[in-house]
Amino acid sequence: MDRRQFLSLIGSGLCGCAATASYRGRLEGDRVRVPLDELPASFAEKGYALVRAVGLDDPILIHRTGTGDFRALSARCTHLGCQVRPARNGLICPCHGSSFSWEGEVLRGPAQKALPRYPVELRAGILAIIVN
């Protein structure tokens, strides 16, 4: 196991401590489908959940904004690939302390690039995250 894999593993463990609700989405073509009524109960309270899907390289963090819109961001820090976790005012990387807004913008380094953002569509209670 190299350093990056170790830090990613530790970061993932720390994210588990932060109790980020997780959901197993379905990758269909270029979209990950997430029926909103299947999200964990904590999504309604906290407004975010981690989405994983077979065939998807990285987890995606979905977030419901104060206006009811949805955002989908890569949950991998652009610095060294550790998994980010929700914090009071955005997202933080537990490995080196980078922080990001809920829009994915870098608020504090060492990360230099924003988190990749995915377009989303909401139809009939199903959130489609467009990954390609």
Coordinates of C-alpha atoms in Angstrom, one line a residue:
M1 CA 0.0 0.0 0.0
D2 CA 1.5 3.3 -1.0
R3 CA 1.1 6.6 0.9
R4 CA -1.8 7.9 -1.3
Q5 CA -3.8 4.7 -0.8
F6 CA -3.1 4.8 3.0
L7 CA -4.2 8.4 3.2
S8 CA -7.3 7.7 1.2
L9 CA -8.1 4.8 3.4
I10 CA -7.7 6.9 6.6
G11 CA -9.7 9.7 5.0
S12 CA -12.5 7.4 4.2
G13 CA -12.5 6.1 7.8
L14 CA -12.7 9.7 9.1
C15 CA -15.6 10.3 6.8
G16 CA -17.3 7.4 8.3
C17 CA -16.9 9.1 11.7
A18 CA -18.6 12.2 10.3
A19 CA -21.7 10.0 9.6
T20 CA -22.2 11.0 6.0
A21 CA -25.2 9.1 4.8
S22 CA -24.4 6.9 1.9
Y23 CA -26.6 5.6 -1.0
R24 CA -25.9 3.0 -3.7
G25 CA -27.0 4.6 -6.9
R26 CA -27.5 2.9 -10.3
L27 CA -25.2 3.8 -13.2
E28 CA -27.2 3.7 -16.4
G29 CA -25.2 4.9 -19.4
D30 CA -23.8 8.3 -18.5
R31 CA -26.2 8.9 -15.6
V32 CA -26.3 7.8 -12.0
R33 CA -30.0 7.5 -11.0
V34 CA -30.9 8.4 -7.4
P35 CA -34.6 8.1 -6.5
L36 CA -35.0 10.8 -3.8
D37 CA -37.4 8.6 -1.7
E38 CA -34.7 6.0 -1.4
L39 CA -32.1 8.3 0.2
P40 CA -31.3 7.8 3.8
A41 CA -33.5 9.6 6.3
S42 CA -30.6 11.8 7.4
F43 CA -30.6 13.4 3.9
A44 CA -33.8 15.2 4.7
E45 CA -32.2 16.7 7.9
K46 CA -28.7 17.4 6.7
G47 CA -29.2 18.0 3.0
Y48 CA -26.4 15.9 1.7
A49 CA -25.5 12.2 1.0
L50 CA -22.6 10.3 -0.6
V51 CA -23.6 8.4 -3.7
R52 CA -21.6 5.4 -5.0
A53 CA -22.4 3.2 -7.9
V54 CA -20.8 0.1 -9.5
G55 CA -18.8 1.3 -12.5
L56 CA -18.3 4.8 -11.0
D57 CA -14.6 5.5 -10.2
D58 CA -15.2 8.1 -7.4
P59 CA -18.1 8.7 -5.0
I60 CA -20.3 11.7 -5.6
L61 CA -21.5 14.0 -2.9
I62 CA -25.0 15.3 -3.5
H63 CA -26.2 18.4 -1.7
R64 CA -29.6 20.1 -1.6
T65 CA -29.2 23.9 -1.4
G66 CA -31.3 26.2 0.7
T67 CA -33.4 27.0 -2.4
G68 CA -34.2 23.3 -3.0
D69 CA -31.8 22.9 -6.0
F70 CA -29.4 20.0 -6.1
R71 CA -25.6 20.0 -6.6
A72 CA -23.4 17.0 -7.3
L73 CA -19.6 17.1 -6.7
S74 CA -16.8 14.6 -6.8
A75 CA -16.1 13.5 -3.3
R76 CA -12.3 13.2 -4.1
C77 CA -10.0 16.0 -3.1
T78 CA -8.2 17.4 -6.1
H79 CA -4.9 17.6 -4.1
L80 CA -4.2 13.9 -3.5
G81 CA -7.5 12.1 -3.9
C82 CA -8.6 11.7 -0.3
Q83 CA -12.4 11.7 0.2
V84 CA -13.8 15.0 1.4
R85 CA -16.4 15.2 4.1
P86 CA -19.1 17.7 4.9
A87 CA -18.3 20.5 7.4
R88 CA -20.2 23.4 8.8
N89 CA -19.8 25.7 5.8
G90 CA -18.7 23.3 3.0
L91 CA -16.4 20.4 2.6
I92 CA -13.0 19.6 4.0
C93 CA -10.3 17.1 3.2
P94 CA -9.2 15.2 6.3
C95 CA -5.8 14.4 4.8
H96 CA -4.2 17.9 4.4
G97 CA -6.9 20.4 5.4
S98 CA -8.1 21.7 2.0
S99 CA -11.6 23.2 2.2
F100 CA -14.2 23.7 -0.5
S101 CA -17.5 25.5 -0.9
W102 CA -20.7 23.5 -1.6
E103 CA -20.1 24.7 -5.2
G104 CA -16.8 22.9 -5.2
E105 CA -14.6 26.0 -5.2
V106 CA -11.3 25.9 -3.3
L107 CA -11.6 28.0 -0.1
R108 CA -8.2 26.9 1.4
G109 CA -5.4 24.8 0.0
P110 CA -3.2 22.9 -0.5
A111 CA -5.7 21.9 -3.3
Q112 CA -5.4 24.2 -6.2
K113 CA -8.3 22.9 -8.4
A114 CA -12.1 23.0 -7.7
L115 CA -13.9 19.7 -7.1
P116 CA -15.4 18.5 -10.4
R117 CA -19.1 19.3 -10.5
Y118 CA -21.7 17.2 -12.3
P119 CA -24.8 18.4 -14.0
V120 CA -28.1 17.1 -12.5
E121 CA -31.6 16.7 -13.7
L122 CA -34.6 16.1 -11.5
R123 CA -37.6 14.3 -13.0
A124 CA -40.5 12.5 -11.3
G125 CA -38.6 12.3 -8.0
I126 CA -35.4 10.8 -9.6
L127 CA -32.2 12.8 -9.5
A128 CA -30.0 11.9 -12.5
I129 CA -26.3 12.8 -12.1
I130 CA -24.7 13.2 -15.5
V131 CA -21.2 11.7 -15.2
N132 CA -20.0 11.9 -18.8

